[in-house]
Every structure is written in structure tokens, then in C-alpha cells.
Short mmCIF file of C-alpha atoms and ligand atoms in Angstrom, two decimals:
data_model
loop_
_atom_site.label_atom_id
_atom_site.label_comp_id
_atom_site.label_asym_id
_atom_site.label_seq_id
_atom_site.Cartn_x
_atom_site.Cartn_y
_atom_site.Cartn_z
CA UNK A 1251 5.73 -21.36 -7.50
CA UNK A 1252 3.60 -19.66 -4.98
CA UNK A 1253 2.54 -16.59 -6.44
CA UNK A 1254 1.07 -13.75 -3.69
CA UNK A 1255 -1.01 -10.46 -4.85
CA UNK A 1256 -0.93 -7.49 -2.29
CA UNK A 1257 -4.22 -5.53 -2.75
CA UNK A 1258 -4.13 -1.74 -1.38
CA UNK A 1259 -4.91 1.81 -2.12
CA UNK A 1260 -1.98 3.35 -1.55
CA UNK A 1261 -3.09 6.69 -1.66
CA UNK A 1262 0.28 6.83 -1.50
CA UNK A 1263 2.66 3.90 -0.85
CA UNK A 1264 4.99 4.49 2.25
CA UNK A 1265 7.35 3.01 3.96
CA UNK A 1266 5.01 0.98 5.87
CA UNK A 1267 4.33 -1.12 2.82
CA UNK A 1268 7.39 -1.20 0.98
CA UNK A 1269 8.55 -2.98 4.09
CA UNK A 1270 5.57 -5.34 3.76
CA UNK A 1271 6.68 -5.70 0.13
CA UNK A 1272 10.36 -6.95 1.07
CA UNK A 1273 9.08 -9.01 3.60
CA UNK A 1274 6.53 -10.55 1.07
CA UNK A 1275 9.33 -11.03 -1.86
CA UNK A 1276 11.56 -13.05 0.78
CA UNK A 1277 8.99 -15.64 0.95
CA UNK A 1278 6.46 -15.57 -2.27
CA UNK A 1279 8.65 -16.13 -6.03
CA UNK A 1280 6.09 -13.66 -7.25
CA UNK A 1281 4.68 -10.69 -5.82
CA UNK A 1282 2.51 -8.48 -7.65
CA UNK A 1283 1.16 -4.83 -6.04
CA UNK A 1284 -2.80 -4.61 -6.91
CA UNK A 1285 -3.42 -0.54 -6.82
CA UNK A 1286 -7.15 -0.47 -6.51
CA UNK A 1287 -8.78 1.55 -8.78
CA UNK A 1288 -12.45 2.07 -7.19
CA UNK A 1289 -14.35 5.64 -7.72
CA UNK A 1290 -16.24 5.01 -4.58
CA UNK A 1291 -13.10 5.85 -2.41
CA UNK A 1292 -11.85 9.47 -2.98
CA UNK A 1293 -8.30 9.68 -3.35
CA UNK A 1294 -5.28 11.98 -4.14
CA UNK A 1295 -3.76 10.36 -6.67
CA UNK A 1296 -5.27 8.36 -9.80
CA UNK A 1297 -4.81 4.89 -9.81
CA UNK A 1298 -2.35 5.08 -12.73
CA UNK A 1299 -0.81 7.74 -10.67
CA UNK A 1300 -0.43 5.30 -7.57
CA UNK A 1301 0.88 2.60 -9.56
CA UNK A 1302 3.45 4.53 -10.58
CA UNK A 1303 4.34 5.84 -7.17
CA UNK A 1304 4.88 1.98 -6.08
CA UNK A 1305 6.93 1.70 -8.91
CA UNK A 1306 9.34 4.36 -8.94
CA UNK A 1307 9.29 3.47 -4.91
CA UNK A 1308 10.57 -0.16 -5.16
CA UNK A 1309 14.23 -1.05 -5.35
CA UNK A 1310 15.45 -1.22 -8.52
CA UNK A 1311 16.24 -4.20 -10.48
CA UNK A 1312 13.41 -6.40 -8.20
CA UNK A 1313 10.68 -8.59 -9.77
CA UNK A 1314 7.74 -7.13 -7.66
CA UNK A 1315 4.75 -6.50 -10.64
CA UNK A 1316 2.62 -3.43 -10.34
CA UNK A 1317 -1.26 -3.87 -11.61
CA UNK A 1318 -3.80 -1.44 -11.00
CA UNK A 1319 -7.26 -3.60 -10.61
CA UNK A 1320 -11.25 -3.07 -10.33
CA UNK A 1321 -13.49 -5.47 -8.47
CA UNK A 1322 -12.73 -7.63 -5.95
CA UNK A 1323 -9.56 -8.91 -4.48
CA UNK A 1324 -10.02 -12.23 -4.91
CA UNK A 1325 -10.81 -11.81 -8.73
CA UNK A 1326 -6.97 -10.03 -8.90
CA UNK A 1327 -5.77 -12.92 -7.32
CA UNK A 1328 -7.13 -15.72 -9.31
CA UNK A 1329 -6.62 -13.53 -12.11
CA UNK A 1330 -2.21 -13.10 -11.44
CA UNK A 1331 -2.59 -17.09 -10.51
CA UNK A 1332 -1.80 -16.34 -7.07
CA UNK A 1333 -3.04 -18.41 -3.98
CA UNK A 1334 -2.19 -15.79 -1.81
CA UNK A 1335 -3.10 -12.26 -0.53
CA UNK A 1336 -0.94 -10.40 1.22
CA UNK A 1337 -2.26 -7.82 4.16
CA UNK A 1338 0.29 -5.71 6.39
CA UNK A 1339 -0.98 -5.77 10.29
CA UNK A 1340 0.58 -2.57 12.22
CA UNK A 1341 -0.93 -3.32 15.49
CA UNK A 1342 -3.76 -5.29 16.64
CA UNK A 1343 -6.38 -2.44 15.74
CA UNK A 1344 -5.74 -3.53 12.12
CA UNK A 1345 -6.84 -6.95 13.11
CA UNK A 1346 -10.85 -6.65 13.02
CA UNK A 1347 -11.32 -5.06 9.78
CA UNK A 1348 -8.32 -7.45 8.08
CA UNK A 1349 -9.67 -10.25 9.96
CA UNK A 1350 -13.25 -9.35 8.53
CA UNK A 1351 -12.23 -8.84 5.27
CA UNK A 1352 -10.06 -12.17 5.33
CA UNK A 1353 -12.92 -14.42 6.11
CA UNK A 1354 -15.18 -12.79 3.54
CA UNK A 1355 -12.69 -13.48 1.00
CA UNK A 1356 -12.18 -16.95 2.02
CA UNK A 1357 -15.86 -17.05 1.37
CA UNK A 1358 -15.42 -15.73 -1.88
CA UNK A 1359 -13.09 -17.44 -2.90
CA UNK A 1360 -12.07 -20.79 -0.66
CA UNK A 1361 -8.85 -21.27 -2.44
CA UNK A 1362 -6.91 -18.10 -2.06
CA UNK A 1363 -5.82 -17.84 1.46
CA UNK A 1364 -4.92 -14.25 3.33
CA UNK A 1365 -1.57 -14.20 4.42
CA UNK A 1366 -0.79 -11.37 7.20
CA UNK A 1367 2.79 -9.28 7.65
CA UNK A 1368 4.02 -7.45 10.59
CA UNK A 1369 5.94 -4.27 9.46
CA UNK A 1370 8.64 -3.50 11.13
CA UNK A 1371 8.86 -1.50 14.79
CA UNK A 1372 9.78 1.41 12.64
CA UNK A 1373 6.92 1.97 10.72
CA UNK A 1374 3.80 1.09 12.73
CA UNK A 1375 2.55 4.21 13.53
CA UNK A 1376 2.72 5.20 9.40
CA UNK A 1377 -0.83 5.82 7.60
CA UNK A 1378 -0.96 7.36 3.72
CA UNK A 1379 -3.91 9.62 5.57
CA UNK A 1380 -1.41 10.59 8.68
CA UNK A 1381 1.16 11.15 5.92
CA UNK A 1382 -0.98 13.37 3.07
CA UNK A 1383 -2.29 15.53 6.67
CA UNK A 1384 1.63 16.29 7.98
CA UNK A 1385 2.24 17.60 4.49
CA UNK A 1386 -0.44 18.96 3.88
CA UNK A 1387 0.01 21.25 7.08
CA UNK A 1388 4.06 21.51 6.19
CA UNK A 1389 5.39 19.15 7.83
CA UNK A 1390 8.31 17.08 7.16
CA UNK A 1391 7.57 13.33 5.67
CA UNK A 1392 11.38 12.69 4.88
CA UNK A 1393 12.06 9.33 5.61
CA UNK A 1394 8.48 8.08 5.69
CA UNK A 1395 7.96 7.49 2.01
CA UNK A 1396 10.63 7.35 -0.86
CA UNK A 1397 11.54 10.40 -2.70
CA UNK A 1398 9.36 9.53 -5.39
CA UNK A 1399 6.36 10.37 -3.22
CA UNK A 1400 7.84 13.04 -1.21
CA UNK A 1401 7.88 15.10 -4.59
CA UNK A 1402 4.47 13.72 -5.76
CA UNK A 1403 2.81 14.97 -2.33
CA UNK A 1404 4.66 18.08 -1.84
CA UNK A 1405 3.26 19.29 -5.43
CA UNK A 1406 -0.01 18.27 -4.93
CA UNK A 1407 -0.53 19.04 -1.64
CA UNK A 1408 1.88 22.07 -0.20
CA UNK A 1409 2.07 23.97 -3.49
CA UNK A 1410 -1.68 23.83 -4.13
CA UNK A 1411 -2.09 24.90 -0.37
CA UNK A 1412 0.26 27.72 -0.77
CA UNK A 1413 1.83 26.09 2.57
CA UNK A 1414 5.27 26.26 2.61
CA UNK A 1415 7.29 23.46 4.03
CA UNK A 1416 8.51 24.49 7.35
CA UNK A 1417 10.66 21.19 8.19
CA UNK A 1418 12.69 19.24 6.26
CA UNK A 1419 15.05 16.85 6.97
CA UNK A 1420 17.56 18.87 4.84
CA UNK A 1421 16.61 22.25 7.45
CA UNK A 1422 17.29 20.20 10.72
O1 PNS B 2089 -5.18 -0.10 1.52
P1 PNS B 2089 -6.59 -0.41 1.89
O2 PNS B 2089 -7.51 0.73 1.51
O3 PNS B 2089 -6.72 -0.81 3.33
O4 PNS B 2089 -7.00 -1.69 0.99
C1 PNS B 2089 -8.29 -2.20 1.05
C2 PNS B 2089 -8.49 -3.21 -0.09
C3 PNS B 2089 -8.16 -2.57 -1.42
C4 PNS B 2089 -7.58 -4.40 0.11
C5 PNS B 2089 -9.95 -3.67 -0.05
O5 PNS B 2089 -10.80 -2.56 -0.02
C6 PNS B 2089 -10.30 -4.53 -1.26
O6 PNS B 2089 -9.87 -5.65 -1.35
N1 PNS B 2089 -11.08 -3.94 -2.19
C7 PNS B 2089 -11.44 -4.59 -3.41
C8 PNS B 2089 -12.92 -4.98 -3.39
C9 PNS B 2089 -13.09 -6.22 -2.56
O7 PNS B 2089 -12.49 -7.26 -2.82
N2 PNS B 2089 -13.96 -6.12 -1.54
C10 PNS B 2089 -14.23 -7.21 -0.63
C11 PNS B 2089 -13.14 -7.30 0.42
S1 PNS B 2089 -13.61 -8.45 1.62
#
């Protein structure tokens, strides 16, 4: 059983990485979401919060784990008995940090290799920071994250801004 661990922030999931998810469930029997939980990188939402934005944003009835984790990737890995990590590549500007941070962890840890996803056409151009700044100024995120998310954001975001939401899928 080839067990793969897919280390992120996601401050918070979208679409971009459920789709890495799927893609990662058709070919691993178990996949298991590490939410980083590091006080050096500010973000929106806790990491308990985040974990439970991936999971009320995966399909129900799947077998994809959520952890939250400290310390290094490769630790969560070995850890969840996985030889893999996962990584989602959008475009080819992804590829020096993610190629970087591949080859360190090989270094780290020589026997869990990095595995690389595309997304899909779809969702290359999605960021969590592109995402939390559209909402932030109002703007309509239907569509890029799941519902779940969509209500997290818009409370912490628009209503602490006082911005009202000027487009909405709903509105078009
Ligand atoms: O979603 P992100 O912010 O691009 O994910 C980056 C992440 C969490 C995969 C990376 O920062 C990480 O693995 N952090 C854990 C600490 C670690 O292992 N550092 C060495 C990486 S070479």
C-alpha cells in the first residue's frame, strides 16, 4: 500500500487543491492532508480551523485523512508511513521553489520521494492569497472554493471589513 501525505497551508483550501487531492486518491490507497501548523507564517485561519475547512471541503464518504502537523514534512511523512509527498505544480513558476524544496527533502529524508500534480486547466491561476484579496475587496469567489470556505472567508473577511459583497454568483 503506497501511502502519500500532501503537506500545505491552506490558508484556505480551494479548488486548486481539492483537484490535486482527487488526482492524488486515484493513484495513492491512502492520502492524508498535512495542515501545517507553524506560528512563523501568519495566517487567517488556525490550523484546527484549516483542517476543518479541508474537511468539510472533501467529498463525502472518501478516505482522504486530515492531520494538522508541526516540523518538517518529511517527519509527517514517515510519521503517516507514507513514502510519498504530494506537491500540486500550477505552472512552471511553481517549479523552482517545489523543485528546491523537493531536493532538500530528499536530503532529509532519502526515502520519501516528492511526487508532483498538475491541476487541472481550470484552476491554475487559483492562489488562497488571490482568493482571501477578491473577498476581501467584495468580490465574488463562487466556484473557486467549496461552500464551506466561501462562508468561512466571507465572515472573516467581508463582515469584519464592513465590505459588502458586490458579486455573487447568485446576483449575476
Ligand atoms: O502551501 P504551502 O505554503 O506552499 O506549503 C509549504 C509547505 C507546508 C509544504 C512547506 O513549507 C513545508 O513543508 N513546511 C514544513 C517544514 C519543512 O518541512 N520545511 C522544509 C521544506 S524543504
Amino acid at each position: 500500500m503506497t501511502v502519500a501525505v500532501y503537506p500545505g497551508s491552506f490558508d484556505p483550501i480551494h479548488n486548486g487543491h481539492l483537484d490535486v487531492i482527487a488526482r492524488a486518491s486515484e493513484i495513492f490507497q491512502r492520502v492524508v492532508v498535512g495542515v501545517l501548523d507553524n506560528s512563523v507564517k501568519s495566517c487567517l485561519f488556525s490550523a484546527a480551523e484549516r483542517a476543518e475547512l479541508v474537511r468539510q471541503s472533501l467529498p463525502p464518504g472518501g478516505s482522504v485523512e486530515v492531520v494538522h502537523f508541526s516540523g518538517l514534512a518529511v517527519s509527517l511523512a514517515i510519521s503517516q508511513g507514507a513514502a510519498v509527498i504530494v506537491r500540486g505544480l500550477r505552472a512552471v513558476s511553481d517549479l523552482d521553489s517545489e523543485f528546491q524544496m523537493a531536493l532538500m527533502n530528499r536530503r532529509l529524508e532519502p526515502r520519501v520521494h516528492t511526487v508532483f500534480l498538475t491541476t487541472g486547466f481550470s484552476n491554475v491561476y487559483l492562489s488562497s492569497s488571490l482568493i482571501k484579496d477578491v473577498c476581501a475587496h467584495g468580490g465574488s469567489i463562487a466556484g473557486l472554493v467549496s461552500p464551506a470556505v466561501e462562508t468561512a472567508l466571507r465572515e472573516r473577511l467581508v463582515r469584519a471589513a464592513g465590505t459588502i459583497p458586490v458579486a455573487t454568483e447568485e446576483a449575476e
